[in-house]
Coordinates of C-alpha atoms and ligand atoms in Angstrom, one line a residue:
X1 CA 0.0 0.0 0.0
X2 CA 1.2 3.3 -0.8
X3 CA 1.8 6.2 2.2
X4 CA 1.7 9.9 1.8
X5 CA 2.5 12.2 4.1
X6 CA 0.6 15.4 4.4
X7 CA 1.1 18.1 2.4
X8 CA 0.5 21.8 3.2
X9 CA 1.3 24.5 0.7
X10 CA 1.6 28.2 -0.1
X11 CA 1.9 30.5 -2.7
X12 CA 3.3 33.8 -4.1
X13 CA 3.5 35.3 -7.6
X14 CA 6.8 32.9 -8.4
X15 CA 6.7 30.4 -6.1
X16 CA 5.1 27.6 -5.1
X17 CA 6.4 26.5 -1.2
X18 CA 5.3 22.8 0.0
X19 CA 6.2 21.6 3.4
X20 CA 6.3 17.8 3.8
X21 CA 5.2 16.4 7.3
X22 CA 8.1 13.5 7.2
X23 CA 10.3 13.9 10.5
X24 CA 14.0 12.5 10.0
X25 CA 13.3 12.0 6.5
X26 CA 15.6 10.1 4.5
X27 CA 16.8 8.8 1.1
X28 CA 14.8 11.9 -0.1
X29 CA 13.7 12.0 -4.4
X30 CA 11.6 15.1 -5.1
X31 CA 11.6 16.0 -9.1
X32 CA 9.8 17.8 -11.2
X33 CA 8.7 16.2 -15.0
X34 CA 6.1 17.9 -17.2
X35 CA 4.7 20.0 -14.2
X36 CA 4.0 16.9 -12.2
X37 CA 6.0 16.8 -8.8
X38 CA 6.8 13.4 -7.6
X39 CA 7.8 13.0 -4.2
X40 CA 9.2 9.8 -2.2
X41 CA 11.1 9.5 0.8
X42 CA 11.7 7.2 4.0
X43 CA 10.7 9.3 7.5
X44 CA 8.6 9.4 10.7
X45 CA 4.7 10.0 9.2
X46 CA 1.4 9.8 10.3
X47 CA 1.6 5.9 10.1
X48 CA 4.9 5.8 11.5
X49 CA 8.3 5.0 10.2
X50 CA 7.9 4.1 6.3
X51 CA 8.8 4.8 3.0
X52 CA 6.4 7.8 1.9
X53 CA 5.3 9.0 -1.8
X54 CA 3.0 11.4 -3.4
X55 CA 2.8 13.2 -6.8
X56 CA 1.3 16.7 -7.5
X57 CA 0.3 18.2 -11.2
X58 CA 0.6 21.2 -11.3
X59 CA -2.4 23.7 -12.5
X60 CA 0.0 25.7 -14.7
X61 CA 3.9 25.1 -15.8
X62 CA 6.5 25.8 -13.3
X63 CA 9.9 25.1 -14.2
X64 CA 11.8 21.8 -13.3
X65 CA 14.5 23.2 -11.2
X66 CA 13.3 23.1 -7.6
X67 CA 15.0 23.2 -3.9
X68 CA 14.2 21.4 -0.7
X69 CA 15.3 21.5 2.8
X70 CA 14.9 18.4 4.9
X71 CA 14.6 19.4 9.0
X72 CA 14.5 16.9 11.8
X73 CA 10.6 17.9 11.5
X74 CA 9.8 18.4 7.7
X75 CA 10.9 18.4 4.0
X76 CA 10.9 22.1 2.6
X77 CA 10.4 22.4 -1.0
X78 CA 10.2 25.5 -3.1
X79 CA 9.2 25.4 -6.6
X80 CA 9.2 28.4 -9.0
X81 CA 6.3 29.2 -11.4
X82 CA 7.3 29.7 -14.9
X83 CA 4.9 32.9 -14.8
X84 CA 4.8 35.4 -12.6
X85 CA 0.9 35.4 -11.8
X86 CA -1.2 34.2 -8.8
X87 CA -2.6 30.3 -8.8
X88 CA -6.6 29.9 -8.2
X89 CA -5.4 26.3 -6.9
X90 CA -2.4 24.3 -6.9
X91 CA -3.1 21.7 -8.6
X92 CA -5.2 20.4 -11.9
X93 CA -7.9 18.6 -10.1
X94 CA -10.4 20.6 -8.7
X95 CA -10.8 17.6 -5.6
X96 CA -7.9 18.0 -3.5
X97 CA -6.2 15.2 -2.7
X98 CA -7.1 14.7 1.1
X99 CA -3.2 14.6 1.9
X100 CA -3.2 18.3 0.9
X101 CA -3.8 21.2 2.9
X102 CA -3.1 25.3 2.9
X103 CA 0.4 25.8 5.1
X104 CA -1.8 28.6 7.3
X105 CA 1.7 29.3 8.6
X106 CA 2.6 30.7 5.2
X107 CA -0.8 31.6 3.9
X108 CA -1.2 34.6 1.8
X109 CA -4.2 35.9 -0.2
X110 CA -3.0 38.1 -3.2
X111 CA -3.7 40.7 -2.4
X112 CA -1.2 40.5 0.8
X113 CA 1.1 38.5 -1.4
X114 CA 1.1 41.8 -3.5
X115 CA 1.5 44.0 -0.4
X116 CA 4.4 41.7 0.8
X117 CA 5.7 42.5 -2.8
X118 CA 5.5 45.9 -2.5
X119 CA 7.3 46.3 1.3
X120 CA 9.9 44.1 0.0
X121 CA 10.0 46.5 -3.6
X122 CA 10.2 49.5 -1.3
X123 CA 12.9 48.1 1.4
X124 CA 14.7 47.4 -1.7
X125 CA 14.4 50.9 -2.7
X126 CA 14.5 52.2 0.9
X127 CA 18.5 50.2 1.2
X128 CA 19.4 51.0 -2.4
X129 CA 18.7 54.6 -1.8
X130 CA 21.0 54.5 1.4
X131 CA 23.7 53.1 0.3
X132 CA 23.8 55.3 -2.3
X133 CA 24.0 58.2 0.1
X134 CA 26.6 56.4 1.9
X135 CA 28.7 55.9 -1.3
X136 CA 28.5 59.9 -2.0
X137 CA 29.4 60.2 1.8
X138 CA 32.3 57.9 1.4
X139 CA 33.5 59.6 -1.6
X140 CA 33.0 62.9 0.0
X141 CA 35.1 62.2 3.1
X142 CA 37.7 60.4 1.0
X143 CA 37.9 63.2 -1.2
X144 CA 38.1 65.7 1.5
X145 CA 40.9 63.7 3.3
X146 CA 42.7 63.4 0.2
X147 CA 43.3 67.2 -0.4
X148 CA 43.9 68.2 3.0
X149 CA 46.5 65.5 3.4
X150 CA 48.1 67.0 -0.3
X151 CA 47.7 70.4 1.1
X152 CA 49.7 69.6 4.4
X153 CA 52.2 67.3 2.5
X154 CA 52.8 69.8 -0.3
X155 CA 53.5 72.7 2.2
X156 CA 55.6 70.4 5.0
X157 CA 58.1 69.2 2.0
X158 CA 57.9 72.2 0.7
X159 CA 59.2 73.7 4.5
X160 CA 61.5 70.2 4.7
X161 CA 63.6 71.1 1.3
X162 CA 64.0 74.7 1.6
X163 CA 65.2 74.3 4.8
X164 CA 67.7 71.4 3.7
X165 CA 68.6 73.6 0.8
X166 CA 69.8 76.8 3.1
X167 CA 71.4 74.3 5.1
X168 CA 73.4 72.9 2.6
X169 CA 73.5 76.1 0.8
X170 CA 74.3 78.9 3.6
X171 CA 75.5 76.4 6.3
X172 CA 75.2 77.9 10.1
X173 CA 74.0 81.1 9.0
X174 CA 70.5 79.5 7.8
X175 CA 69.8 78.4 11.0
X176 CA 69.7 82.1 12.1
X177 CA 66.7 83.1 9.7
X178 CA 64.2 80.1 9.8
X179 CA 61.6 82.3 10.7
X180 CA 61.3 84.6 8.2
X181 CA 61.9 82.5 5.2
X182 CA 59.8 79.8 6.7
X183 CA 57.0 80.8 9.2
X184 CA 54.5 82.4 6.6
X185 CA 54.2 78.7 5.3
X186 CA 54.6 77.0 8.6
X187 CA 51.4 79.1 10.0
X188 CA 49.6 78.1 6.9
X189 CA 50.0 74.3 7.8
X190 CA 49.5 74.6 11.4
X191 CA 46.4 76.6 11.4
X192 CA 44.8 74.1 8.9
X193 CA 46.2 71.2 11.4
X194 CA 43.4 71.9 13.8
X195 CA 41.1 70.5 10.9
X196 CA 42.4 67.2 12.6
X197 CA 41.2 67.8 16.1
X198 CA 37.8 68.5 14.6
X199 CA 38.2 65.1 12.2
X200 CA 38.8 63.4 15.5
X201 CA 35.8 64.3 17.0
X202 CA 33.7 64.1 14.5
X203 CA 34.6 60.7 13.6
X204 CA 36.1 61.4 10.4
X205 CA 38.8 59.3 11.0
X206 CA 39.5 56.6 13.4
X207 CA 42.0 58.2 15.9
X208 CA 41.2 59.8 19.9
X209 CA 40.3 63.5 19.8
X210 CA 43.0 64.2 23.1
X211 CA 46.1 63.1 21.4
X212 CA 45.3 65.0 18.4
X213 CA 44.6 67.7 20.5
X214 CA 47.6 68.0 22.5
X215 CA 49.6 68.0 19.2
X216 CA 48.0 70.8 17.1
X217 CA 47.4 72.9 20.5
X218 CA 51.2 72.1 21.7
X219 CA 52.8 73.1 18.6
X220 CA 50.7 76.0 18.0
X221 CA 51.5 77.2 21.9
X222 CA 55.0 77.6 20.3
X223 CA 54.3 78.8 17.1
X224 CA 52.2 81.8 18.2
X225 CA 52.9 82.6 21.4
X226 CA 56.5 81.9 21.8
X227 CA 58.3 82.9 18.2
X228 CA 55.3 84.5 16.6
X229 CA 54.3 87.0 19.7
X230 CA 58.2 88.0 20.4
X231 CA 60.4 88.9 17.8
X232 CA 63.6 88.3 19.9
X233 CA 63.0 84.5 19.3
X234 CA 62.9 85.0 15.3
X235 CA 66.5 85.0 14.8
X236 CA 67.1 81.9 17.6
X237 CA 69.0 78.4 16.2
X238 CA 66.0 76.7 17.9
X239 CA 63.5 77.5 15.9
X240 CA 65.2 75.7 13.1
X241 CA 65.7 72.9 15.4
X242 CA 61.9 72.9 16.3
X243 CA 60.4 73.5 12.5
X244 CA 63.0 70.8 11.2
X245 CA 62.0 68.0 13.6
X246 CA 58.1 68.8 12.7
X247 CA 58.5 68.5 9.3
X248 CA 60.5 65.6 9.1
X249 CA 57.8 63.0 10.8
X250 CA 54.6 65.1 8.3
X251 CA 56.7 64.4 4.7
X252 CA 56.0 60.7 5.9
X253 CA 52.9 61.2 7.5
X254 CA 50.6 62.8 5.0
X255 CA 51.7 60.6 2.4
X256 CA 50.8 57.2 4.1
X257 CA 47.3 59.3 4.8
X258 CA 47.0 59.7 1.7
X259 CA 47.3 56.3 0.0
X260 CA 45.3 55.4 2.6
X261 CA 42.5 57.1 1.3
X262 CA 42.6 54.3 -1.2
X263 CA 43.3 51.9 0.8
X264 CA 46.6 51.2 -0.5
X265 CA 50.1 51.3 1.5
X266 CA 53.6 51.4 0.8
X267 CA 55.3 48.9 3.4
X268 CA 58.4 51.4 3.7
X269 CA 56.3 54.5 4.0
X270 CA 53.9 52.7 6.5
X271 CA 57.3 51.7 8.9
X272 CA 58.7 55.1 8.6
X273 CA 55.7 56.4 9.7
X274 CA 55.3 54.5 12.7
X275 CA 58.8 54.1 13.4
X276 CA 60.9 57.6 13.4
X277 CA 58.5 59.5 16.0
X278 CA 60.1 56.8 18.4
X279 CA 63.6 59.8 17.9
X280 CA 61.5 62.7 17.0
X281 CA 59.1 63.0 19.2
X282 CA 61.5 63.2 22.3
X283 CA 63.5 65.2 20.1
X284 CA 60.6 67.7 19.2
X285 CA 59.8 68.0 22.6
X286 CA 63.0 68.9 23.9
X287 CA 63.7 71.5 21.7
X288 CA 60.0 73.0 22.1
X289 CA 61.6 73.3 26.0
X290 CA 64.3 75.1 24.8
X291 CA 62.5 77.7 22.9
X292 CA 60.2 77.7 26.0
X293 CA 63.1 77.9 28.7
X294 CA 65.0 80.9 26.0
X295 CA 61.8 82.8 26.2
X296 CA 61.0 83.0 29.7
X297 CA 63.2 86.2 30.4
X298 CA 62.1 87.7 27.4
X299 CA 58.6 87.7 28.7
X300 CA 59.8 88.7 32.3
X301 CA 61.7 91.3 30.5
X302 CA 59.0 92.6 28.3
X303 CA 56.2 92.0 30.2
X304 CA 54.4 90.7 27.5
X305 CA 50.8 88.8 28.1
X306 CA 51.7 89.7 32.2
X307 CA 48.4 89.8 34.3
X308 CA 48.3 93.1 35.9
X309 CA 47.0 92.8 40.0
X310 CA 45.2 95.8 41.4
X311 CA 47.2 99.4 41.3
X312 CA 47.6 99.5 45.0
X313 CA 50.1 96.0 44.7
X314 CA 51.9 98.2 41.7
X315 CA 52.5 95.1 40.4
X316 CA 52.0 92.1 37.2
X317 CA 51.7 88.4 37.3
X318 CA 54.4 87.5 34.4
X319 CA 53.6 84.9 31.8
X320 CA 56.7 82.9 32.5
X321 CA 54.9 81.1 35.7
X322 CA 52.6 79.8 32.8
X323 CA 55.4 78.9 30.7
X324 CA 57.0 77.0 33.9
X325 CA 53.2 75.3 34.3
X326 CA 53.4 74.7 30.8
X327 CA 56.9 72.8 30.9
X328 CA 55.4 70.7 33.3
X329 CA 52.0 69.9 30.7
X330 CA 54.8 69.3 27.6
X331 CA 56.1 66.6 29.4
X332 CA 52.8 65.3 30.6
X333 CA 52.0 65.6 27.0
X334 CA 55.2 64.3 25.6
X335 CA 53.8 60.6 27.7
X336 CA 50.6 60.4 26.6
X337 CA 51.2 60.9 23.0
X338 CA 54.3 58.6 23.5
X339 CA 51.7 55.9 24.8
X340 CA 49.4 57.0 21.7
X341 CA 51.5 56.5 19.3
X342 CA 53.3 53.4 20.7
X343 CA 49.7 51.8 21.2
X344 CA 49.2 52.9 17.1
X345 CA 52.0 51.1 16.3
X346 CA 51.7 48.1 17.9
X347 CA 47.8 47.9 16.6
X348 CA 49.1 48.6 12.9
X349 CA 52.0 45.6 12.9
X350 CA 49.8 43.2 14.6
X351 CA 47.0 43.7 12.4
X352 CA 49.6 43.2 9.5
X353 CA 51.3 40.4 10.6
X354 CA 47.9 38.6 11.7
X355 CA 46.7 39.7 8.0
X356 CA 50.1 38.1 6.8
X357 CA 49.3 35.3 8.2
Ligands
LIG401 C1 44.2 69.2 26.0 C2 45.2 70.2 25.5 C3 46.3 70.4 26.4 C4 47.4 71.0 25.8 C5 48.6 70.8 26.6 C6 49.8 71.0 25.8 C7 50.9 70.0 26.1 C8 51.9 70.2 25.1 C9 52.5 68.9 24.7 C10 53.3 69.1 23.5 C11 53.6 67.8 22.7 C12 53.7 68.1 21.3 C13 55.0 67.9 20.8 C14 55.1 67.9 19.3 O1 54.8 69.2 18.8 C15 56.5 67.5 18.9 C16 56.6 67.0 17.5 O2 55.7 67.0 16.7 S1 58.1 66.5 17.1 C17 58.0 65.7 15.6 C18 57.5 64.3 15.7 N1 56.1 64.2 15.9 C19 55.4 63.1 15.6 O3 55.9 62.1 15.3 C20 53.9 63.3 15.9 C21 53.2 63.4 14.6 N2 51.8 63.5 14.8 C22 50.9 62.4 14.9 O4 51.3 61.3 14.7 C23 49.5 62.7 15.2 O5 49.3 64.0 15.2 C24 49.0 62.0 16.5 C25 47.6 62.6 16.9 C26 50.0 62.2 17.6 C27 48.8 60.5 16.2 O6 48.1 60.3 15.0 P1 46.8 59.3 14.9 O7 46.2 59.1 16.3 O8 45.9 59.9 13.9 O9 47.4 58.0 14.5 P2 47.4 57.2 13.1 O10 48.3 57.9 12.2 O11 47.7 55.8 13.4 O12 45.9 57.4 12.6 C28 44.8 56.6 13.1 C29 43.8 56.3 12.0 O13 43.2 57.5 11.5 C30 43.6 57.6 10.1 N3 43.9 59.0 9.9 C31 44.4 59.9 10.8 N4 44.5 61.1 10.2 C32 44.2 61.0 9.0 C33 44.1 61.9 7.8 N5 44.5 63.1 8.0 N6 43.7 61.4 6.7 C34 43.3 60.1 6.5 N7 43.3 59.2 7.5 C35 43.7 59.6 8.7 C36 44.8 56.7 9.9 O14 44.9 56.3 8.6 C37 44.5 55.6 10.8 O15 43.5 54.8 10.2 P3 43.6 53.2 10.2 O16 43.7 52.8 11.6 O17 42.4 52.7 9.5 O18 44.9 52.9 9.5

C-alpha cells in the first residue's frame, strides 16, 4: 500500500512553497517532470516509520529546477512558477487530494502576497537609496581627506627642502633666519592642522580627539605665542631645530594618509611612519623646551601677556609662571602621545602580521 505524508502549501506570484510532514526523512527523491512533482522519501509520518510518496500536477507550468530542505521535522520544497501570476489552486484537479492542505503558517491571499511584494520592492528601494547616500558620503570624506593630506604634504616638504637647501646652501648662518623665510608657510599648515582635532571628533577618521589635540594645540603654543608673539625669538638656532624635527615625521605622515584614502600602503612609507616619532618625538619635545626655557626672560623682561594685579600691589603676574606650568603639561603631554603613538604602532604591525598570516 502506498503512504503519503501530508502536504501543506503556499503560494506567491513565483513560487510555489510545499512543506512535507516527514520527521527524520531520508533517502529523499523530489523531481519535477512535465509539471508533475513526484515525491518519495523514507521518514517518521502519520503511520509511523515508512517509506512515503506522493505526486502533484501542477495547474499551470513551473519550471523543473526546484530546492528542498529536509529538518528533523519536515521536508521544505520550493518550486518556481514559470509565470509570474497568482494560482486559483495548486493543482489540476479541482478535488484536492485529502493529503493536501493550505500551510496557514505561510498563507497569503493576493492581495497581501502583492503587499508583501510591494514592502519588500520599497525596502529594496529604501536600502538602495542609502547606500547610495553612503557611497556619496564615502567619496566625499575620501575626497576631502585626500586634499587636506596634499595640502599639508605639499606645504611640509615644501618647508622640509628649503630648509635642507639653506642648510646645505648657507651652512650655520640659515639656522639664524628660519623664521622669516619659513614661518609664513609654517602658520599656513598649522592653522589648517586643527582640521584634525575636529576630524577626531567628528569621527572622520579613526583616531582619539585628546592626542590630536595635544599635538595641534602644543605646537601652535610655540608657534604663536612663543616665536610668533616676540620677535627676539625669530633670529634663535632653535626654531630651526623645532620647525625641522616637525617637518620631518609630516613628509612621511601625509603621504601614508593619503594612499590610505585608497586603501593602498607602501610597506616602507607605513614603517617610517610609525617608526621615526620613536627619535622625534623626544627630540621635538626637547627643543620645544628650549625655545620655552629661551623665552621666559624675554617675557619677564617685556612684560608681554603679564596679568596686571590691582594698582595699589603696583605690580604684574608675568607669563613665564605659565610657561613653567606649561613645561610641566609638555612633558605630561610628551607621555601620553608617546603611549598613543606606541599603542598605534603596535595595533598597525599586529594587524599586519595577523593579515600576513
Ligand atoms: C588638552 C590640551 C592640552 C594642551 C597641553 C599642551 C601640552 C603640550 C604637549 C606638546 C607635545 C607636542 C610635541 C610635538 O609638537 C612635537 C613634535 O611633533 S616632534 C616631531 C615628531 N612628531 C610626531 O611624530 C607626531 C606626529 N603627529 C601624529 O602622529 C598625530 O598628530 C597624532 C595625533 C600624535 C597621532 O596620530 P593618529 O592618532 O591619527 O594615529 P594614526 O596615524 O595611526 O591614525 C589613526 C587612523 O586614522 C587615520 N587618519 C588619521 N589622520 C588621517 C588623515 N588626515 N587622513 C586620512 N586618515 C587619517 C589613519 O589612517 C588611521 O587609520 P587606520 O587605523 O584605518 O589605518
Amino acid at each position: 500500500m502506498t503512504l503519503t505524508p501530508h502536504v501543506y502549501w503556499a503560494q506567491r506570484h513565483e513560487e510555489i512553497y510545499l512543506r512535507v510532514e516527514l520527521t527524520d526523512a531520508q533517502n529523499i527523491a523530489v523531481r519535477v517532470h512535465e509539471n508533475v512533482l513526484q515525491f518519495r522519501a523514507q521518514g517518521h509520518g502519520a503511520k509511523g516509520q515508512n517509506e512515503y510518496k506522493f505526486s502533484l500536477e501542477f495547474l499551470l507550468p513551473v519550471k523543473p529546477e526546484i530546492s528542498y530542505k529536509s529538518t528533523q521535522r519536515q521536508v521544505n520544497i520550493t518550486v518556481r512558477k514559470e509565470q509570474h501570476g497568482w494560482w486559483e489552486r495548486l493543482i489540476v484537479q479541482e478535488r484536492k487530494p485529502v493529503f493536501l492542505a493550505p500551510d496557514f503558517d505561510r498563507w497569503l491571499d493576493e492581495s497581501d502576497a502583492e503587499m508583501e511584494i510591494r514592502l519588500k520592492e520599497e525596502k529594496r528601494n529604501r536600502l538602495k537609496a542609502s547606500r547610495h547616500q553612503e557611497d556619496g558620503f564615502i567619496s566625499l570624506k575620501t575626497g576631502f581627506l585626500f586634499v587636506y593630506n596634499l595640502v599639508q604634504f605639499l606645504g611640509f616638504s615644501w618647508i622640509f627642502v628649503n630648509m635642507t637647501v639653506r642648510l646645505f646652501i648657507f651652512g650655520q648662518d640659515s639656522l639664524y633666519d628660519t623664521f622669516h623665510t619659513i614661518s609664513d608657510v609654517m602658520f599656513f599648515c598649522q592653522i589648517l592642522a586643527t582640521v584634525e582635532v575636529l576630524n577626531a571628533a567628528f569621527g572622520v577618521v579613526r583616531t582619539g580627539v585628546i592626542p590630536t589635540l595635544i599635538q595641534v594645540v602644543g605646537r601652535n603654543f610655540i608657534l604663536f605665542i612663543i616665536f610668533g608673539s616676540l620677535e627676539e625669538m625669530h633670529h634663535r638656532p632653535v626654531v630651526f631645530f623645532v620647525f625641522y624635527l616637525w617637518s620631518a615625521i609630516e613628509i612621511f605622515r601625509y603621504p601614508f594618509y593619503m594612499l590610505g584614502c585608497f586603501n593602498t600602503e607602501w610597506k616602507t612609507l607605513t614603517w617610517l611612519r610609525y617608526t621615526i616619532w620613536i627619535p622625534l618625538y623626544p627630540l621635538g619635545v626637547l627643543a620645544e623646551a628650549v625655545a620655552v626655557i629661551q623665552s621666559i626672560p624675554l617675557f619677564d623682561e617685556t612684560k608681554l601677556f603679564s596679568i596686571p594685579l590691582p594698582k595699589v600691589i603696583d605690580t604684574s603676574i608675568s607669563f613665564s609662571y605659565i610657561l613653567y606650568i606649561y613645561l610641566v603639561l609638555m612633558f605630561l603631554g610628551l607621555y601620553i602621545n608617546l603611549c598613543h603613538l606606541y599603542k598605534q604602532r603596535k595595533r598597525r604591525f599586529r594587524t599586519k602580521k595577523r593579515k600576513a598570516n
